[in-house]
Each structure stands twice: as structure tokens, then as C-alpha cells.
mmCIF file of C-alpha atoms in Angstrom:
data_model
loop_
_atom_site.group_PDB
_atom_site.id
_atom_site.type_symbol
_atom_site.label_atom_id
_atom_site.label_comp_id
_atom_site.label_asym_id
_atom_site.label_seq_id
_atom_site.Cartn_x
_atom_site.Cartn_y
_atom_site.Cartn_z
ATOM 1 C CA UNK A 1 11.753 -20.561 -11.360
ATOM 2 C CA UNK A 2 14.205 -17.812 -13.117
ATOM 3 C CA UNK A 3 11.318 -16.075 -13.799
ATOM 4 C CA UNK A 4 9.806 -15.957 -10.119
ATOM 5 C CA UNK A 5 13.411 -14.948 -8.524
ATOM 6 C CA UNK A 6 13.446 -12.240 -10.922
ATOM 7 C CA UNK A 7 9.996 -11.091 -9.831
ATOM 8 C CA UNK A 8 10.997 -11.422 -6.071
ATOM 9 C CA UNK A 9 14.015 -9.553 -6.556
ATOM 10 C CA UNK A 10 11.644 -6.703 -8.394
ATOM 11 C CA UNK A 11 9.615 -6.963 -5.139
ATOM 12 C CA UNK A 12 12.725 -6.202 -3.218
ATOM 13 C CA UNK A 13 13.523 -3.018 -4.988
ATOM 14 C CA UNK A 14 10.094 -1.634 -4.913
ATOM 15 C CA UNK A 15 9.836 -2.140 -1.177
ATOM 16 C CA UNK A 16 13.244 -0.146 -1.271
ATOM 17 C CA UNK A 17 10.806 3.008 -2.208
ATOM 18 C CA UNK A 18 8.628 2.948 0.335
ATOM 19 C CA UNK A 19 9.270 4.312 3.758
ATOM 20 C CA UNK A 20 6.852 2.510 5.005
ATOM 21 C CA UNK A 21 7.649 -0.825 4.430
ATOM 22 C CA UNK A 22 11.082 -0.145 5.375
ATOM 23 C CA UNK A 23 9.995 0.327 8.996
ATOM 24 C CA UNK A 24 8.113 -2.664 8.895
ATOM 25 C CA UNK A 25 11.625 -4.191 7.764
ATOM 26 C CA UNK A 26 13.525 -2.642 10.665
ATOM 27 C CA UNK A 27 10.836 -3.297 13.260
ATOM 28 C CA UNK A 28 11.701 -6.755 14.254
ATOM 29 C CA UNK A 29 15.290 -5.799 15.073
ATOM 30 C CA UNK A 30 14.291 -2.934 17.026
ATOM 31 C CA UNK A 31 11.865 -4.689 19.027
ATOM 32 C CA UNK A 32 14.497 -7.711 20.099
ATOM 33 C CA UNK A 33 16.672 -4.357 20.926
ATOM 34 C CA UNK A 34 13.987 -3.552 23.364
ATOM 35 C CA UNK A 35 13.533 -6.902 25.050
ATOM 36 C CA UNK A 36 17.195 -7.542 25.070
ATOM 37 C CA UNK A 37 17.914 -4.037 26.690
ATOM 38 C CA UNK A 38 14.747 -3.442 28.502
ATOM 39 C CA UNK A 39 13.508 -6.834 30.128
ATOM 40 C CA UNK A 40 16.570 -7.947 32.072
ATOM 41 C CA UNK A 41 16.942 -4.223 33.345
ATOM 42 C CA UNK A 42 13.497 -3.976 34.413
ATOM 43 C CA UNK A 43 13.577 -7.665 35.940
ATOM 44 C CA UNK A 44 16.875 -6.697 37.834
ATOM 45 C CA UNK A 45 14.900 -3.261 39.463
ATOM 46 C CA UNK A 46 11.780 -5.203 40.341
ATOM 47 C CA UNK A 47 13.717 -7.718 42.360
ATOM 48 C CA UNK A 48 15.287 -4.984 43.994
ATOM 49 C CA UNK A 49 12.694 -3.512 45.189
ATOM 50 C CA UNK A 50 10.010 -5.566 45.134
ATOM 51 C CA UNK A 51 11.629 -8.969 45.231
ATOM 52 C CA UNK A 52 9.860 -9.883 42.187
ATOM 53 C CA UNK A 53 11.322 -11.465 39.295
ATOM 54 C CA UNK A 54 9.836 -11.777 35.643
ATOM 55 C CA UNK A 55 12.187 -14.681 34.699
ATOM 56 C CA UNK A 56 9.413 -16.947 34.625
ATOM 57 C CA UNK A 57 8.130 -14.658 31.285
ATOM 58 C CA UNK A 58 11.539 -14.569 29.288
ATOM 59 C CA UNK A 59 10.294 -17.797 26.994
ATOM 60 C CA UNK A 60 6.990 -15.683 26.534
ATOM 61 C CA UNK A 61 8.781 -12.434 25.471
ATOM 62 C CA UNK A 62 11.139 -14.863 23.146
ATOM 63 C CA UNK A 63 7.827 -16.372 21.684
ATOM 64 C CA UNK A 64 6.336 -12.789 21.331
ATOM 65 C CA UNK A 65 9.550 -12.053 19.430
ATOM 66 C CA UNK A 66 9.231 -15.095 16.907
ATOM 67 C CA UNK A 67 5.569 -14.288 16.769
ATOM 68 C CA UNK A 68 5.986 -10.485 15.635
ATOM 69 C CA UNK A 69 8.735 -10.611 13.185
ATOM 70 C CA UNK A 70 7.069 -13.008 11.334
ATOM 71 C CA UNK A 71 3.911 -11.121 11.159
ATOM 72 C CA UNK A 72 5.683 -7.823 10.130
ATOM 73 C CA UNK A 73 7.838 -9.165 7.474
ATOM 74 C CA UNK A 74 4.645 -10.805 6.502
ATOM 75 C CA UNK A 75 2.584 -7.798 6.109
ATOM 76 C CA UNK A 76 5.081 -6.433 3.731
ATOM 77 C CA UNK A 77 4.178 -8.882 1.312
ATOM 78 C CA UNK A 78 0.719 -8.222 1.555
ATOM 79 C CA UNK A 79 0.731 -4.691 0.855
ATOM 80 C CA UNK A 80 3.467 -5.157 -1.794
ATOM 81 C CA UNK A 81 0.535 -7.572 -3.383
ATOM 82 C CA UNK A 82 -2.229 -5.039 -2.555
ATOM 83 C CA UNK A 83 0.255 -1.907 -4.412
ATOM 84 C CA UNK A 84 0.402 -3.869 -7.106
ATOM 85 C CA UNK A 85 -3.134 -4.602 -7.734
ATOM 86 C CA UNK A 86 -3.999 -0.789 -6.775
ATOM 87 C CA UNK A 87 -1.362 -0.138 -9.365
ATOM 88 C CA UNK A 88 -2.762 -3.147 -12.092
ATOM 89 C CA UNK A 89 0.440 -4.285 -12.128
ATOM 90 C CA UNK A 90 -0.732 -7.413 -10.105
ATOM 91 C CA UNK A 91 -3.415 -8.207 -12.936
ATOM 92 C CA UNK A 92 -0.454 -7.989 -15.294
ATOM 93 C CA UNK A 93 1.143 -10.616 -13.970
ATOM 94 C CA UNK A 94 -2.020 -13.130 -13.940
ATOM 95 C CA UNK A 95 -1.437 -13.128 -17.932
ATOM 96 C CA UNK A 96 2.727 -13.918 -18.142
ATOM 97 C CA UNK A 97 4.037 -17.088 -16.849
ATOM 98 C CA UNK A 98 4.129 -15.782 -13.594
ATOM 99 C CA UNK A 99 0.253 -16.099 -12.788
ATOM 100 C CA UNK A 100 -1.300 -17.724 -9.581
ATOM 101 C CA UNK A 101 0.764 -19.574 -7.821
ATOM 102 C CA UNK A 102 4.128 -18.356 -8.937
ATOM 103 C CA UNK A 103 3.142 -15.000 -8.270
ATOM 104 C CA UNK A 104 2.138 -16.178 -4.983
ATOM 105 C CA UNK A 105 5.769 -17.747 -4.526
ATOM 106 C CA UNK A 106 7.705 -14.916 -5.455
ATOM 107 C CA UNK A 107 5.525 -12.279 -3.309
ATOM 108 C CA UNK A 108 4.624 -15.129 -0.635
ATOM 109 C CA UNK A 109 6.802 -17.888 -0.772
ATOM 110 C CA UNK A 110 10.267 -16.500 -0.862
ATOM 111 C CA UNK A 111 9.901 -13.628 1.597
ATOM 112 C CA UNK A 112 8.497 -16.457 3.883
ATOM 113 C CA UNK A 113 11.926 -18.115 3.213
ATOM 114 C CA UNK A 114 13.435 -14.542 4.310
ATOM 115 C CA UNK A 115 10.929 -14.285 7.306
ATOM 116 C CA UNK A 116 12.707 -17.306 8.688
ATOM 117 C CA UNK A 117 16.088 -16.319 8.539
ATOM 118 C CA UNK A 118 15.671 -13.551 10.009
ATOM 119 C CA UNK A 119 14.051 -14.788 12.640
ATOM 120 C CA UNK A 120 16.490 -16.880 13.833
ATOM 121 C CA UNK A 121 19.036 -13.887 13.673
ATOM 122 C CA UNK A 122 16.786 -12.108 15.818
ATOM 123 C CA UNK A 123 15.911 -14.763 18.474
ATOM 124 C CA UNK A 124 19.758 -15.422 18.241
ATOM 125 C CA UNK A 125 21.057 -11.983 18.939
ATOM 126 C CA UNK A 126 17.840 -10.796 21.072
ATOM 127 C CA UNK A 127 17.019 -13.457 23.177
ATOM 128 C CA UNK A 128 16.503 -13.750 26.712
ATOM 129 C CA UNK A 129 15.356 -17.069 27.459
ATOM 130 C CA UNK A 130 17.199 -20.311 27.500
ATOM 131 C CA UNK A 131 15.221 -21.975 24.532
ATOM 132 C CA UNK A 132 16.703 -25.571 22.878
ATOM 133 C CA UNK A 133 17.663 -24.674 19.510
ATOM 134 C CA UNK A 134 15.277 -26.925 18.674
ATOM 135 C CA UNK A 135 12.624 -24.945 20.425
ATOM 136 C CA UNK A 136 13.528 -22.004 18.245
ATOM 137 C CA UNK A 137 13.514 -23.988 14.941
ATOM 138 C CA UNK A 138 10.077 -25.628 15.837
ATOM 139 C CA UNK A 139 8.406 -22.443 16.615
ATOM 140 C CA UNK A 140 9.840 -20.685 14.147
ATOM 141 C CA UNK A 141 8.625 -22.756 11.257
ATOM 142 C CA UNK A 142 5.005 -22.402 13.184
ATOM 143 C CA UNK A 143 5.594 -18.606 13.069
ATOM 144 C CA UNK A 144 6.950 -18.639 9.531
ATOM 145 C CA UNK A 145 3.799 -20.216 8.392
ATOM 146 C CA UNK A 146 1.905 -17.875 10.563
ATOM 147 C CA UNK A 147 3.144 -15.231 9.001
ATOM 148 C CA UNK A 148 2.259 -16.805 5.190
ATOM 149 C CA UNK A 149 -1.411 -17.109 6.340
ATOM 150 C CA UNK A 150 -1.855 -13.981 7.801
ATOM 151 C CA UNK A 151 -0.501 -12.264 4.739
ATOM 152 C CA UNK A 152 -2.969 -13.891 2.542
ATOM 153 C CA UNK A 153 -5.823 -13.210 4.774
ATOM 154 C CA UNK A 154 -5.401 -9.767 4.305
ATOM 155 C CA UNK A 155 -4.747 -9.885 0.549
ATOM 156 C CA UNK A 156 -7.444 -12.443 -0.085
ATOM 157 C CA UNK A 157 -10.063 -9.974 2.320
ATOM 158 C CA UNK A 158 -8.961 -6.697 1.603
ATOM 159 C CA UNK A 159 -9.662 -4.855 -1.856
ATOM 160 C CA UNK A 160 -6.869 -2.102 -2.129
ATOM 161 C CA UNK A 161 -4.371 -1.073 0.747
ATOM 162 C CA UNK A 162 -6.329 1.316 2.568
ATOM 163 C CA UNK A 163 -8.472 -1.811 3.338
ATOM 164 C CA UNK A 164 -5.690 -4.114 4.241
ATOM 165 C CA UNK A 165 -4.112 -1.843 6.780
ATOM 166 C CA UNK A 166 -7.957 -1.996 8.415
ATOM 167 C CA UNK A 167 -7.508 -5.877 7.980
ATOM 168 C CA UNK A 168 -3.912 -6.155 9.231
ATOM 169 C CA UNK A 169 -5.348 -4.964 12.627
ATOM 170 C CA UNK A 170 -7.328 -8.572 12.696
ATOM 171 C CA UNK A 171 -3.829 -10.357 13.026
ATOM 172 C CA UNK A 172 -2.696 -9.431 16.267
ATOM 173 C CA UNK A 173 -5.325 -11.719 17.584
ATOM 174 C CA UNK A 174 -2.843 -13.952 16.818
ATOM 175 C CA UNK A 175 -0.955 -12.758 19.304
ATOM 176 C CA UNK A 176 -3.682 -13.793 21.445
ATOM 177 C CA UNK A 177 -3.576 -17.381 21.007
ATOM 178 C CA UNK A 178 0.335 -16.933 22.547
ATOM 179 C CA UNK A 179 -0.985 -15.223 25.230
ATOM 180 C CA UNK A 180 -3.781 -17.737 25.864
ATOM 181 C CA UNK A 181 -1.096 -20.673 26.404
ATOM 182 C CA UNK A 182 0.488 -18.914 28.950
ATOM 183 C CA UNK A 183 -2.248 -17.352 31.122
ATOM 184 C CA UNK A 184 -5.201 -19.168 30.517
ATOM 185 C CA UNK A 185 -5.777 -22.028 32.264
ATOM 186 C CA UNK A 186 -6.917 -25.780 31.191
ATOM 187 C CA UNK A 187 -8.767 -26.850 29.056
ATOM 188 C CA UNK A 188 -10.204 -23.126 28.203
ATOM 189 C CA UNK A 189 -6.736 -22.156 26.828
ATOM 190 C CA UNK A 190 -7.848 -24.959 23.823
ATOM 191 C CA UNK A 191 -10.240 -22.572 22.860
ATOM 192 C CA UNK A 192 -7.089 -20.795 21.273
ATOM 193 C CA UNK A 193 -6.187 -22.975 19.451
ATOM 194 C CA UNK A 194 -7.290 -22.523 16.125
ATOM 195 C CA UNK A 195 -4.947 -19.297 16.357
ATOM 196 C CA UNK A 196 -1.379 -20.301 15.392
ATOM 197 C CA UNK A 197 -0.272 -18.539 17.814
ATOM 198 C CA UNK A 198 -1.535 -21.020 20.422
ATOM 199 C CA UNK A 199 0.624 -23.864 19.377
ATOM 200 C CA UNK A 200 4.239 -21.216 19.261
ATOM 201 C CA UNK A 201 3.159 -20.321 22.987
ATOM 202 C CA UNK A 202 2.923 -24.172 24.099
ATOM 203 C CA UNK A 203 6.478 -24.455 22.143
ATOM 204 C CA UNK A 204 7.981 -21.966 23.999
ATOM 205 C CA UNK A 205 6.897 -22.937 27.379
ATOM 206 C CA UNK A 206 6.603 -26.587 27.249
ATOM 207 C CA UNK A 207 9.341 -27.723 25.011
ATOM 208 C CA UNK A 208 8.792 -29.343 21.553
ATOM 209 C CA UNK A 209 5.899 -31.723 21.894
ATOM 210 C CA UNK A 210 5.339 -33.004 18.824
ATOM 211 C CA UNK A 211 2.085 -33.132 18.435
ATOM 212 C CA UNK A 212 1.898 -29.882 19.400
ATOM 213 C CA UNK A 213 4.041 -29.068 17.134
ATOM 214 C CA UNK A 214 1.760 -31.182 13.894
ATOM 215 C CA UNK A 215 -1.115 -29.671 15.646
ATOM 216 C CA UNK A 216 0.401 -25.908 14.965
ATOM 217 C CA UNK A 217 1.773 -27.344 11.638
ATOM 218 C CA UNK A 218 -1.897 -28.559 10.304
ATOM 219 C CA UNK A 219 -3.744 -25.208 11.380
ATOM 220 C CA UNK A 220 -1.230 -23.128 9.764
ATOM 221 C CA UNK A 221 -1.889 -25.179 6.510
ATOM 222 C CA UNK A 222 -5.322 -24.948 6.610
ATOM 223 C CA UNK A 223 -5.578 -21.048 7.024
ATOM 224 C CA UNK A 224 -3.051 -20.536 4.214
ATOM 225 C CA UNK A 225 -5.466 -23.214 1.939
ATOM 226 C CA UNK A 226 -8.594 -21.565 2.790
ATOM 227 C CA UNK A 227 -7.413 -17.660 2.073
ATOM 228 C CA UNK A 228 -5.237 -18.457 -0.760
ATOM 229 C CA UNK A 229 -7.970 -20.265 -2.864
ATOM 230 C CA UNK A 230 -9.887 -17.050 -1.712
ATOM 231 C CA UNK A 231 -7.510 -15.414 -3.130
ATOM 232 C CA UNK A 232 -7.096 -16.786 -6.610
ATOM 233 C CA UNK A 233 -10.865 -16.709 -7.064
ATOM 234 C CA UNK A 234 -10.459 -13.062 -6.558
ATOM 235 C CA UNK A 235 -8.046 -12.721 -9.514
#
């Protein structure tokens, strides 16, 4: 376990040298900026003069919140992994202790563990809906696990970076299944739902059901099963 903090902490400084994965760092808190500034403003000029209100779509903007920083702090361990196999540093590690699944923890795992901290801080600070904290926990562990199957979908399909920034397009249609909750009506919005997604959307507008809540837990599971085996048969 010393050995895989270490190798997270490496992680941490080699992300320090690349702009771009600084941004991707930055973006979540800039975005809850936007919707804390921006959405209350614009609701307050729309009722003025059009005596329309988007109240009704704070919890959505909240979930879209939860949804995105977990998948950007998630891509950033995917192309971390991808560098380091352009690099060969990632076939290093496959013959040190720290092959397979403890590589997988430290690149993975951990900044998963990061991902949900700091999502809470943002739907904390940035939030404009009146979510249960509970709400927030529950989707947030959805999104968290979101974000750890997304990133090895990429890492597991793409074969250098150039490729994964290609496949990092694929998961905003996980931003679909949120959508899907919210404006597609029954039972056709269940045709979201193997997208994670699906399950933070009915979280955020429903309330913690908890078999919703198994229901998102399970399909995150299995997507993070199926690509990491992928994965490690690629290594």
C-alpha cells in the first residue's frame, strides 16, 4: 500500500506538468462558478420578462454538476495511464510490485477517492438546488463510480492518447442518461438506463430511492468489471 501512495503521489506531480490536465483539474470549479453565478441571474430576468421561471431545473443543473466533475477528474487518470504507456513507463510498472491492480488503484482508485471530495466541495459551494445531503452523498458515490468506469473505458479502448481523446468524446453520452430522467417520459426513459447517468438524474429529482440507488450502484460495477478485465488483458 506504501508502494501504491507513492505511485499516486508520482501521478500527482506529473499531472503538475501538463497544462492540459490542469484545466481539466480547474474545470469543475469553474463550471459550479457558472451555474452558481449564471442560473439564478438568468432565472431572475426570465421571470421578469417572461414570467418564466427555471427553478423547476436547479436539481438537474446540480446533477449535471456531480455528473461532470466526476467525469473530468476522471479523464485525467486516463490519459495519465495512456502517457504512461505512450511513454513505456506503464509497461514498467506491470513488472514491480505495483502491476495490475495496484497500478489500477493508485492511477484509478485513489483519484476516484479525490473525485469524491471534491465533488462534494463543489456541489457544496456551487449549488443551487435544495438537495438532502443525503441526495448529494447518494449521487455522488453513483457519479464517483461513473467516473471510475468511464476512465477505464477509454484506457481499456484506446491505444495511445491521441485515441483516447477520440474515445473520451463517447462519455458524454453519459450525460445523456441524466438528461433522459428528466425529459423523457415513462417507461422510454428506462431505455437509459444502462447509462449511469440515468440512475444520478432519478437521484436528483426523485429523492434517494433505494433501489434506484442499487440499481445505479450495480451498473456502475458492471461497466468498471467489464473494461477493466479489458484492460488487463491488454497489458
Amino acid at each position: 500500500m506504501k508502494q501504491t501512495f507513492k505511485l499516486f503521489q508520482i501521478g500527482l506531480r506529473q499531472i503538475t506538468y501538463d497544462g492540459m490536465l490542469l484545466v481539466l483539474l480547474a474545470a469543475p470549479f469553474l463550471f459550479g462558478l457558472m451555474v452558481k453565478m449564471g442560473l439564478p441571474n438568468a432565472d431572475a430576468w426570465l421571470y421578469q420578462h417572461w414570467a418564466f421561471s427555471i427553478k423547476p431545473w436547479y436539481s438537474l443543473a446540480d446533477g449535471m454538476m456531480m455528473t461532470l466533475t466526476s467525469m473530468l477528474l476522471s479523464m485525467v487518470s486516463a490519459f495519465l495511464l495512456l502517457e504512461e504507456r505512450d511513454e513505456g513507463t506503464g509497461a514498467y510498472y506491470q513488472i514491480t510490485p505495483l502491476e495490475g491492480y495496484s497500478y489500477l488503484v493508485a492511477r484509478i482508485g485513489l483519484p476516484m477517492v479525490w473525485s469524491f471530495l471534491c465533488m462534494m466541495i463543489v456541489t457544496m459551494l456551487f449549488g443551487i438546488a435544495n438537495l438532502t445531503f443525503l441526495q448529494i452523498i447518494a449521487a455522488g458515490l453513483i457519479s464517483t463510480l461513473t467516473g471510475a468506469a468511464l476512465a477505464m473505458m477509454v484506457v481499456s479502448l484506446a491505444g495511445n492518447r491521441v485515441e483516447g481523446l477520440a474515445i473520451s468524446k463517447l462519455a458524454t453520452l453519459n450525460v445523456l442518461g441524466l438528461l433522459m430522467a428528466w425529459f423523457v417520459p415513462m417507461p422510454y426513459q428506462y431505455l437509459g438506463a444502462f447509462l449511469p447517468g440515468y440512475w444520478i438524474g432519478e437521484i436528483v429529482q426523485q429523492g434517494v430511492n433505494w433501489s434506484s440507488f442499487l440499481a445505479g450502484f450495480m451498473m456502475c460495477i458492471a461497466w468498471i468489471v467489464a473494461f477493466t478485465r479489458k484492460f488487463l488483458r491488454k497489458i
